[in-house]
Short mmCIF file of C-alpha atoms in Angstrom, two decimals:
data_model
loop_
_atom_site.label_atom_id
_atom_site.label_comp_id
_atom_site.label_asym_id
_atom_site.label_seq_id
_atom_site.Cartn_x
_atom_site.Cartn_y
_atom_site.Cartn_z
CA MET H 1315 44.89 -0.47 -7.55
CA PHE H 1316 41.31 -0.23 -4.99
CA VAL H 1317 38.75 1.90 -6.40
CA ASP H 1318 36.10 2.20 -4.72
CA LYS H 1319 33.57 4.72 -6.32
CA ALA H 1320 33.19 5.23 -10.13
CA ARG H 1321 30.95 7.37 -12.26
CA ILE H 1322 29.68 5.88 -15.47
CA PHE H 1323 27.29 6.54 -18.36
CA VAL H 1324 24.72 3.57 -19.05
CA LYS H 1325 22.51 4.01 -22.14
CA GLY H 1326 19.84 1.30 -23.39
CA GLY H 1327 20.07 0.37 -26.86
CA LYS H 1328 17.25 1.96 -29.20
CA GLY H 1329 14.62 -0.75 -30.57
CA GLY H 1330 14.52 -1.58 -34.22
CA ASN H 1331 12.06 0.02 -36.38
CA GLY H 1332 9.45 -1.59 -37.98
CA ALA H 1333 9.41 -2.74 -41.22
CA VAL H 1334 7.34 -1.16 -44.39
CA SER H 1335 6.80 -4.39 -46.67
CA PHE H 1336 4.07 -5.77 -48.97
CA ARG H 1337 3.26 -9.52 -49.25
CA ARG H 1338 4.18 -10.48 -53.17
CA GLU H 1339 3.61 -14.15 -54.72
CA LYS H 1340 2.37 -15.26 -57.51
CA TYR H 1341 -1.61 -15.80 -57.67
CA VAL H 1342 -1.34 -13.74 -54.82
CA PRO H 1343 -3.02 -10.44 -55.95
CA ALA H 1344 -2.98 -7.43 -53.51
CA GLY H 1345 -1.24 -9.76 -50.61
CA GLY H 1346 -1.25 -6.58 -48.33
CA PRO H 1347 1.27 -5.19 -46.07
CA ASP H 1348 3.56 -7.68 -44.10
CA GLY H 1349 6.41 -5.74 -42.41
CA GLY H 1350 7.44 -7.27 -39.26
CA ASP H 1351 8.09 -5.25 -35.93
CA GLY H 1352 11.39 -4.04 -34.78
CA GLY H 1353 13.06 -6.11 -31.96
CA ARG H 1354 13.53 -4.60 -28.47
CA GLY H 1355 17.23 -2.73 -27.42
CA GLY H 1356 19.29 -4.89 -24.89
CA ASN H 1357 19.22 -3.63 -21.25
CA VAL H 1358 22.54 -2.34 -19.40
CA ILE H 1359 22.39 -4.43 -16.16
CA ILE H 1360 24.98 -4.33 -13.06
CA GLU H 1361 25.63 -7.85 -11.81
CA VAL H 1362 27.62 -8.75 -8.51
CA ASP H 1363 30.60 -10.79 -8.93
CA GLU H 1364 32.40 -11.87 -5.72
CA GLY H 1365 35.33 -12.76 -7.37
CA LEU H 1366 35.90 -8.69 -7.58
CA ARG H 1367 36.96 -6.52 -4.76
CA THR H 1368 37.17 -3.22 -6.37
CA LEU H 1369 35.81 -0.68 -9.13
CA MET H 1370 38.98 -0.92 -10.98
CA ASP H 1371 37.40 -1.67 -14.08
CA PHE H 1372 35.59 1.59 -14.41
CA ARG H 1373 38.22 3.72 -13.88
CA TYR H 1374 38.99 4.52 -17.31
CA LYS H 1375 36.05 3.22 -19.29
CA LYS H 1376 32.90 5.72 -18.59
CA LYS H 1377 30.46 5.43 -21.36
CA TYR H 1378 28.32 2.15 -21.53
CA ILE H 1379 25.71 1.56 -24.39
CA ALA H 1380 23.47 -1.57 -24.71
CA GLU H 1381 23.16 -3.17 -28.15
CA SER H 1382 20.43 -2.05 -30.44
CA GLY H 1383 17.44 -4.12 -31.67
CA GLU H 1384 17.31 -4.98 -35.29
CA ASN H 1385 14.98 -3.54 -37.87
CA GLY H 1386 11.69 -5.64 -39.05
CA LYS H 1387 11.46 -7.00 -42.16
CA GLY H 1388 9.43 -8.47 -44.44
CA LYS H 1389 7.23 -11.76 -44.17
CA LYS H 1390 6.27 -10.76 -40.91
CA MET H 1391 8.95 -11.66 -39.64
CA PHE H 1392 10.40 -9.51 -36.09
CA GLY H 1393 13.82 -8.14 -35.86
CA LYS H 1394 16.35 -9.86 -33.54
CA ASP H 1395 16.42 -8.22 -29.85
CA GLY H 1396 19.49 -6.36 -28.72
CA GLU H 1397 22.08 -8.01 -26.43
CA ASP H 1398 22.00 -7.36 -22.95
CA LEU H 1399 25.58 -5.46 -21.75
CA ILE H 1400 26.48 -7.10 -18.42
CA LEU H 1401 28.40 -4.79 -16.28
CA LYS H 1402 30.69 -6.89 -13.33
CA VAL H 1403 30.41 -5.25 -9.85
CA PRO H 1404 32.28 -6.48 -6.45
CA PRO H 1405 29.65 -7.17 -3.87
CA GLY H 1406 28.50 -4.39 -1.54
CA THR H 1407 28.20 -1.68 -4.57
CA ILE H 1408 25.69 0.48 -4.44
CA VAL H 1409 24.13 2.16 -7.28
CA ARG H 1410 22.64 5.49 -7.60
CA ASP H 1411 21.45 8.02 -10.24
CA GLU H 1412 23.41 10.88 -10.60
CA LYS H 1413 20.69 13.12 -11.55
CA THR H 1414 17.95 12.29 -8.36
CA GLY H 1415 20.89 10.84 -5.98
CA LEU H 1416 18.54 8.35 -5.52
CA VAL H 1417 19.50 4.71 -4.74
CA ILE H 1418 18.92 1.92 -7.81
CA ALA H 1419 20.04 -0.73 -5.90
CA ASP H 1420 22.30 -1.91 -3.18
CA LEU H 1421 23.77 -5.07 -4.46
CA VAL H 1422 25.51 -7.31 -2.11
CA ARG H 1423 24.70 -11.44 -2.87
CA ASN H 1424 26.73 -13.21 -6.16
CA LYS H 1425 24.41 -12.89 -9.24
CA GLN H 1426 22.40 -10.27 -7.96
CA ARG H 1427 21.14 -7.87 -10.73
CA ALA H 1428 19.41 -4.44 -11.45
CA VAL H 1429 18.43 -3.11 -14.74
CA VAL H 1430 20.06 0.53 -14.68
CA ALA H 1431 19.15 1.38 -18.19
CA ARG H 1432 15.88 -0.13 -19.90
CA GLY H 1433 16.30 -0.61 -24.08
CA GLY H 1434 14.01 1.23 -26.16
CA LYS H 1435 10.63 -1.28 -27.44
CA GLY H 1436 10.94 -2.04 -31.28
CA GLY H 1437 8.82 -0.06 -33.67
CA LYS H 1438 5.41 -1.90 -35.07
CA GLY H 1439 5.72 -2.91 -38.98
CA ASN H 1440 3.24 -1.20 -41.27
CA ILE H 1441 0.97 -5.06 -40.74
CA HIS H 1442 -0.08 -3.16 -37.65
CA PHE H 1443 -1.71 0.01 -39.60
CA LYS H 1444 -4.15 -1.74 -42.36
CA THR H 1445 -7.85 -0.30 -41.54
CA SER H 1446 -10.77 -0.81 -43.58
CA THR H 1447 -10.00 2.34 -45.34
CA ARG H 1448 -5.93 2.12 -45.20
CA GLN H 1449 -5.42 -1.24 -46.77
CA ALA H 1450 -1.83 -0.60 -48.15
CA PRO H 1451 -0.25 1.63 -45.22
CA GLY H 1452 3.35 2.84 -46.47
CA PHE H 1453 4.50 3.95 -43.21
CA ALA H 1454 5.66 1.83 -40.29
CA GLU H 1455 6.79 2.93 -35.92
CA ALA H 1456 10.23 3.58 -35.25
CA GLY H 1457 11.61 1.93 -32.41
CA ASP H 1458 11.83 3.80 -29.14
CA TYR H 1459 15.67 4.84 -28.17
CA GLY H 1460 16.47 3.12 -24.55
CA GLU H 1461 17.26 5.36 -21.45
CA GLU H 1462 20.20 6.89 -20.92
CA ARG H 1463 21.46 8.03 -17.40
CA TRP H 1464 24.79 8.96 -15.68
CA ILE H 1465 25.07 6.78 -12.75
CA ILE H 1466 27.49 6.56 -9.45
CA LEU H 1467 29.10 3.37 -8.42
CA GLU H 1468 29.66 3.22 -4.86
CA LEU H 1469 31.33 0.28 -2.85
CA LYS H 1470 31.38 -0.38 0.98
CA LEU H 1471 32.74 -3.79 1.57
CA LEU H 1472 31.27 -6.73 2.52
CA ALA H 1473 33.50 -8.11 5.86
CA ASP H 1474 32.83 -9.80 9.28
CA VAL H 1475 35.30 -8.07 11.04
CA GLY H 1476 37.14 -4.84 10.62
CA LEU H 1477 40.12 -2.97 11.96
CA ILE H 1478 39.98 0.37 13.14
CA GLY H 1479 41.94 2.63 14.84
CA PHE H 1480 45.09 5.41 14.84
CA PRO H 1481 47.40 5.41 11.74
CA ASN H 1482 50.57 3.28 12.64
CA VAL H 1483 49.10 1.45 15.67
CA GLY H 1484 49.61 -1.84 14.17
CA LYS H 1485 46.48 -3.23 12.11
CA SER H 1486 47.83 -4.17 9.10
CA THR H 1487 50.50 -6.23 10.75
CA ILE H 1488 47.77 -8.21 12.13
CA LEU H 1489 45.83 -8.69 8.91
CA SER H 1490 48.99 -10.19 7.82
CA VAL H 1491 49.62 -12.21 10.39
CA VAL H 1492 45.92 -13.68 10.81
CA THR H 1493 45.56 -13.96 6.96
CA LYS H 1494 46.86 -15.08 3.73
CA ALA H 1495 46.93 -11.09 2.93
CA THR H 1496 50.14 -9.00 1.88
CA PRO H 1497 49.24 -5.61 2.86
CA LYS H 1498 52.16 -2.95 3.01
CA VAL H 1499 53.39 -2.75 6.19
CA ALA H 1500 55.86 0.32 7.33
CA ASN H 1501 56.49 2.03 10.35
CA TYR H 1502 55.20 5.14 9.42
CA HIS H 1503 51.65 6.83 9.08
CA PHE H 1504 49.31 6.34 6.49
CA THR H 1505 51.18 3.06 5.43
CA THR H 1506 47.82 1.68 4.45
CA ILE H 1507 46.18 4.21 1.77
CA THR H 1508 43.24 1.86 0.83
CA PRO H 1509 41.27 -1.15 2.66
CA ASN H 1510 42.73 -4.40 2.63
CA LEU H 1511 40.59 -7.73 2.94
CA GLY H 1512 41.78 -11.10 3.97
CA VAL H 1513 40.46 -14.35 5.06
CA VAL H 1514 40.91 -15.53 8.44
CA GLU H 1515 40.64 -19.33 7.84
CA GLU H 1516 40.04 -22.45 10.33
CA ILE H 1517 39.66 -21.17 13.76
CA ARG H 1518 37.78 -23.46 15.33
CA GLY H 1519 36.41 -24.60 11.59
CA LYS H 1520 35.42 -21.18 10.73
CA SER H 1521 36.50 -18.68 8.88
CA PHE H 1522 35.59 -15.30 8.32
CA VAL H 1523 36.46 -11.73 6.60
CA LEU H 1524 38.41 -9.06 7.95
CA ALA H 1525 39.12 -5.60 6.76
CA ASP H 1526 42.09 -3.60 7.37
CA ILE H 1527 40.39 0.20 7.15
CA PRO H 1528 42.74 2.73 6.77
CA GLY H 1529 43.80 5.30 10.29
CA LEU H 1530 41.49 7.18 10.99
CA ILE H 1531 42.78 10.25 12.89
CA GLU H 1532 40.66 13.14 14.61
CA GLY H 1533 38.39 15.23 12.03
CA ALA H 1534 38.26 12.49 9.74
CA HIS H 1535 34.81 12.55 8.89
CA GLU H 1536 35.08 16.24 7.95
CA GLY H 1537 37.60 14.66 5.24
CA ILE H 1538 40.52 15.56 7.37
CA GLY H 1539 43.36 12.90 6.38
CA LEU H 1540 42.73 9.51 4.44
CA GLY H 1541 40.28 7.71 7.05
CA HIS H 1542 37.64 9.98 5.32
CA GLU H 1543 37.52 8.11 2.02
CA PHE H 1544 36.73 4.52 3.77
CA LEU H 1545 34.84 5.10 6.57
CA ARG H 1546 32.08 3.60 4.58
CA HIS H 1547 33.40 0.28 4.55
CA VAL H 1548 33.41 -0.14 8.48
CA GLU H 1549 29.26 0.01 8.06
CA ARG H 1550 29.19 -3.37 6.95
CA THR H 1551 31.17 -4.96 9.08
CA LYS H 1552 29.32 -6.79 11.74
CA LEU H 1553 32.04 -6.63 14.15
CA LEU H 1554 34.67 -3.98 15.04
CA ILE H 1555 38.04 -4.70 16.38
CA HIS H 1556 39.67 -1.62 17.94
CA VAL H 1557 43.11 -1.64 17.85
CA VAL H 1558 45.64 0.77 20.35
CA ASP H 1559 49.18 1.15 20.71
CA ILE H 1560 49.12 -0.10 24.48
CA SER H 1561 52.99 0.77 24.64
CA GLY H 1562 52.84 4.82 24.16
CA ILE H 1563 55.52 4.79 22.30
CA GLU H 1564 54.85 7.18 20.20
CA GLY H 1565 53.75 9.56 23.18
CA ARG H 1566 50.19 9.32 22.61
CA ASP H 1567 47.26 8.06 25.31
CA PRO H 1568 45.61 4.69 24.21
CA ILE H 1569 42.35 5.90 26.30
CA ASP H 1570 42.79 9.22 24.28
CA ASP H 1571 42.94 7.18 20.64
CA PHE H 1572 40.25 5.21 21.45
CA GLU H 1573 37.52 8.09 22.58
CA LYS H 1574 38.81 9.95 19.86
CA ILE H 1575 38.41 7.21 16.93
CA ASN H 1576 34.89 6.22 18.62
CA GLU H 1577 33.78 10.48 18.24
CA GLU H 1578 34.68 9.80 14.42
CA LEU H 1579 32.63 6.82 14.06
CA LYS H 1580 29.20 8.93 15.99
CA LEU H 1581 30.18 12.22 14.23
CA TYR H 1582 30.12 10.31 10.71
CA ASN H 1583 27.46 7.89 11.32
CA PRO H 1584 25.38 7.06 14.56
CA LYS H 1585 25.23 3.56 14.09
CA LEU H 1586 29.02 2.71 13.74
CA ALA H 1587 29.55 3.55 17.33
CA GLU H 1588 27.06 1.23 18.21
CA LYS H 1589 28.84 -1.88 16.80
CA GLN H 1590 29.89 -4.58 19.14
CA GLN H 1591 33.89 -4.01 19.86
CA VAL H 1592 36.80 -5.76 20.78
CA ILE H 1593 39.59 -3.70 21.91
CA ALA H 1594 43.25 -4.63 21.04
CA ALA H 1595 46.30 -3.47 22.85
CA ASN H 1596 48.70 -4.13 20.53
CA LYS H 1597 52.54 -4.10 20.85
CA ILE H 1598 52.39 -5.50 24.33
CA ASP H 1599 56.19 -6.85 24.11
CA LEU H 1600 57.49 -3.07 24.15
CA LEU H 1601 55.45 -2.06 26.87
CA GLU H 1602 58.07 -2.37 30.02
CA ASP H 1603 55.07 -1.22 32.75
CA MET H 1604 52.42 -3.50 32.68
CA SER H 1605 50.67 -2.03 35.29
CA LYS H 1606 49.52 0.96 32.33
CA TYR H 1607 47.77 -1.93 30.66
CA LYS H 1608 46.40 -3.17 33.76
CA GLU H 1609 44.57 0.20 34.24
CA PHE H 1610 43.73 0.50 30.69
CA GLU H 1611 42.06 -3.17 30.90
CA LYS H 1612 39.84 -1.87 33.77
CA ILE H 1613 38.84 1.41 32.62
CA MET H 1614 37.55 -0.47 29.29
CA ASN H 1615 36.37 -3.45 31.37
CA GLU H 1616 34.13 -0.74 33.46
CA ARG H 1617 33.36 0.53 30.20
CA GLY H 1618 31.95 -2.99 28.83
CA TYR H 1619 34.53 -3.60 26.62
CA LYS H 1620 36.71 -6.93 26.44
CA VAL H 1621 40.35 -6.57 25.91
CA PHE H 1622 43.22 -8.71 24.54
CA PRO H 1623 46.90 -8.13 25.02
CA ILE H 1624 48.89 -8.68 22.17
CA SER H 1625 51.92 -8.32 19.77
CA ALA H 1626 50.62 -8.11 16.27
CA ALA H 1627 54.78 -8.67 15.75
CA THR H 1628 55.37 -11.73 18.00
CA LYS H 1629 52.19 -13.35 17.20
CA LYS H 1630 51.31 -12.94 21.20
CA GLY H 1631 47.65 -13.09 22.07
CA LEU H 1632 46.32 -13.26 18.66
CA ARG H 1633 44.66 -17.13 18.61
CA GLU H 1634 42.82 -15.95 22.10
CA LEU H 1635 41.23 -12.37 20.49
CA LEU H 1636 40.72 -15.05 16.84
CA LEU H 1637 38.72 -17.48 19.30
CA TYR H 1638 37.12 -14.78 20.87
CA VAL H 1639 35.77 -13.04 17.82
CA ILE H 1640 34.35 -16.51 16.30
CA GLU H 1641 32.31 -16.50 19.37
CA LEU H 1642 30.92 -13.36 18.95
CA LEU H 1643 30.15 -13.93 15.28
CA ASP H 1644 28.63 -16.51 15.95
CA LYS H 1645 26.20 -14.26 18.26
CA ILE H 1646 25.79 -11.72 16.09
CA GLU H 1647 22.75 -11.88 13.04
CA ASP H 1648 24.00 -11.89 9.29
CA ASN H 1649 22.02 -8.66 9.19
CA VAL H 1650 23.60 -6.40 6.40
CA GLU H 1651 21.46 -3.07 6.30
CA ILE H 1652 20.47 -2.43 3.01
CA ILE H 1653 20.14 1.08 1.66
CA ASN H 1654 16.95 1.01 0.01
CA ASP H 1655 15.28 4.56 -1.72
CA GLN H 1656 13.17 2.15 -3.72
CA GLU H 1657 9.57 3.24 -2.48
CA THR H 1658 11.34 7.12 -3.82
CA HIS H 1659 12.65 5.93 -6.47
CA LYS H 1660 10.57 3.53 -8.05
CA VAL H 1661 8.44 7.06 -8.59
CA TYR H 1662 11.66 8.39 -10.59
CA THR H 1663 12.30 4.79 -12.69
CA LEU H 1664 8.75 3.76 -13.69
CA ASP H 1665 6.68 7.21 -13.58
CA SER H 1666 8.73 10.05 -13.69
CA LEU H 1667 11.49 8.60 -16.37
CA GLU H 1668 8.36 7.34 -18.41
CA ASP H 1669 6.33 10.91 -18.09
CA ASP H 1670 10.05 12.84 -19.20
CA ARG H 1671 9.82 10.19 -22.30
CA LYS H 1672 6.71 11.42 -23.00
CA GLU H 1673 6.52 14.90 -22.64
CA VAL H 1674 6.03 17.32 -25.61
CA ILE H 1675 7.49 20.71 -25.19
CA VAL H 1676 6.02 23.39 -27.48
CA ARG H 1677 7.66 27.18 -27.44
CA LYS H 1678 8.36 30.01 -29.45
CA GLU H 1679 12.11 30.93 -30.20
CA ASN H 1680 12.54 34.15 -32.55
CA ASN H 1681 10.35 33.68 -35.83
CA PHE H 1682 9.95 29.66 -35.23
CA TYR H 1683 7.41 27.89 -33.44
CA ILE H 1684 9.62 24.52 -32.22
CA VAL H 1685 7.90 21.53 -30.99
CA GLU H 1686 10.08 19.08 -29.32
CA GLY H 1687 10.45 15.79 -27.57
CA LYS H 1688 11.22 11.96 -27.95
CA PRO H 1689 7.23 11.36 -29.04
CA ILE H 1690 7.49 13.78 -31.70
CA GLU H 1691 10.90 13.15 -32.41
CA LYS H 1692 9.74 8.86 -32.86
CA LEU H 1693 6.71 10.60 -34.56
CA VAL H 1694 8.87 11.97 -37.15
CA TYR H 1695 10.84 8.96 -37.73
CA SER H 1696 7.75 6.97 -38.61
CA THR H 1697 6.22 9.10 -41.25
CA ASP H 1698 6.44 8.78 -44.40
CA PHE H 1699 6.24 12.12 -45.91
CA ASN H 1700 6.07 11.60 -49.56
CA ASP H 1701 2.80 9.15 -48.38
CA ILE H 1702 -0.50 10.73 -47.89
CA ASP H 1703 -1.90 8.06 -45.85
CA SER H 1704 1.32 8.65 -43.05
CA ILE H 1705 0.91 12.54 -43.29
CA ARG H 1706 -2.61 12.14 -42.42
CA ARG H 1707 -1.81 9.61 -39.26
CA PHE H 1708 0.79 12.35 -38.48
CA GLN H 1709 -1.10 15.41 -38.24
CA ASN H 1710 -4.19 13.50 -36.45
CA ILE H 1711 -1.79 12.62 -33.57
CA LEU H 1712 -0.39 15.98 -33.40
CA LYS H 1713 -4.37 16.70 -33.04
CA ASN H 1714 -4.88 14.12 -30.42
CA ARG H 1715 -2.35 15.55 -28.94
CA GLY H 1716 -3.52 18.80 -28.31
CA ILE H 1717 -0.30 20.40 -30.26
CA PHE H 1718 -2.09 22.62 -32.25
CA GLU H 1719 -4.26 23.51 -28.97
CA GLN H 1720 -0.83 24.65 -27.76
CA LEU H 1721 0.38 26.44 -30.84
CA LYS H 1722 -2.75 28.84 -30.57
CA GLU H 1723 -2.07 29.24 -26.95
CA ILE H 1724 1.41 30.81 -27.63
CA GLY H 1725 -0.16 32.70 -30.79
CA ILE H 1726 0.47 30.98 -34.06
CA LYS H 1727 -0.81 32.30 -37.04
CA ASP H 1728 -1.36 31.07 -40.51
CA GLY H 1729 2.44 30.93 -42.33
CA ASP H 1730 3.79 31.09 -39.42
CA THR H 1731 6.83 28.08 -39.05
CA VAL H 1732 6.64 25.40 -36.94
CA LYS H 1733 9.77 23.54 -36.64
CA ILE H 1734 10.14 19.55 -35.69
CA LEU H 1735 14.01 18.40 -35.42
CA ASP H 1736 15.15 19.26 -38.55
CA ILE H 1737 12.02 19.77 -40.62
CA GLU H 1738 9.77 23.10 -41.13
CA PHE H 1739 6.07 22.99 -41.84
CA GLU H 1740 4.47 25.94 -42.74
CA TYR H 1741 1.34 26.27 -40.00
CA TYR H 1742 -2.46 26.49 -41.45
CA ASP H 1743 -5.40 26.00 -39.59
#
């Protein structure tokens, strides 16, 4: 099944906690702290695999969480870093942050990677908290939580040439004849409901990737019919073969069809209408009056388009069409337009996200004064409330961060209750 869009949750692994440990060896009195640091949490990484053609793997499984880092150990031993979680996607996959809609990465090359959720840093062991006045710190630092977010994966097929046109004009038949692809072919509209890819091999020693885009109809850019789901796949083709039914056996005018399809391309994305097009006048074998073809060819030539009379059913004219396409591809620069919100998104991923992780909120709810935020949660997990040095460090950090001042600003008084996570304290100035 072809899947070209997926929504998944990704979360980096939690960093391991630092260790509380003391050196204990014979003949070494008061050995001091020797707790090692926790390991880094694993990252969630999106990687391109050129063997994939769909996002089917993400249809059912929606949550991906990387491995956490190991806790630190005694004797200054660090915890092991968590393994990175690597998710494979086909080339042409765009990764967006759901919250902002911004592009995290546009992946087009094989093995190209992007980190979409970073693992948390490991916490420091108690060896880092030894001072001249605190010789035996009984506390260590907790590891950071990994980044987490919902992301949207959106596939835009990477094909050299795209087949476009109204339903039932013969696009799938052309693909099946000139490649080894086996699309569903039948004499009714919307036989093709998903894009199909095939490789046209050995035309003058060269090959190219050909994509059959599901039939477009008038209003496709607004969501009418099936084409609007797949217009994005036209965006990255270098060249378009515009297939028309020159026989008119369904009562449609090929010139009118040609103009309507191009109008849909223009309304969806003006750049699509600017792509170079070659016209394949299909079903020429069913045309009794060749003057109709000559008239069509003359009008299209005057507009600057090259027209090839073909019959996909009998293979007539296909080689001439493909030879011309190869000739054009040699002249068109290999320039895939990359969607890049990097400058904007850089602010979100590196700065704003870090600001979110550093943010502390102080508020009043009913009779409680609540302090919350990732830094405060980490501080609580790093505090041993049975150790006087650890409690003093806890209070000093709250003071240095201005938490006490914020509490005073919202009206806290001696004896009021402060709540951090599930822990409650009585406030005294």
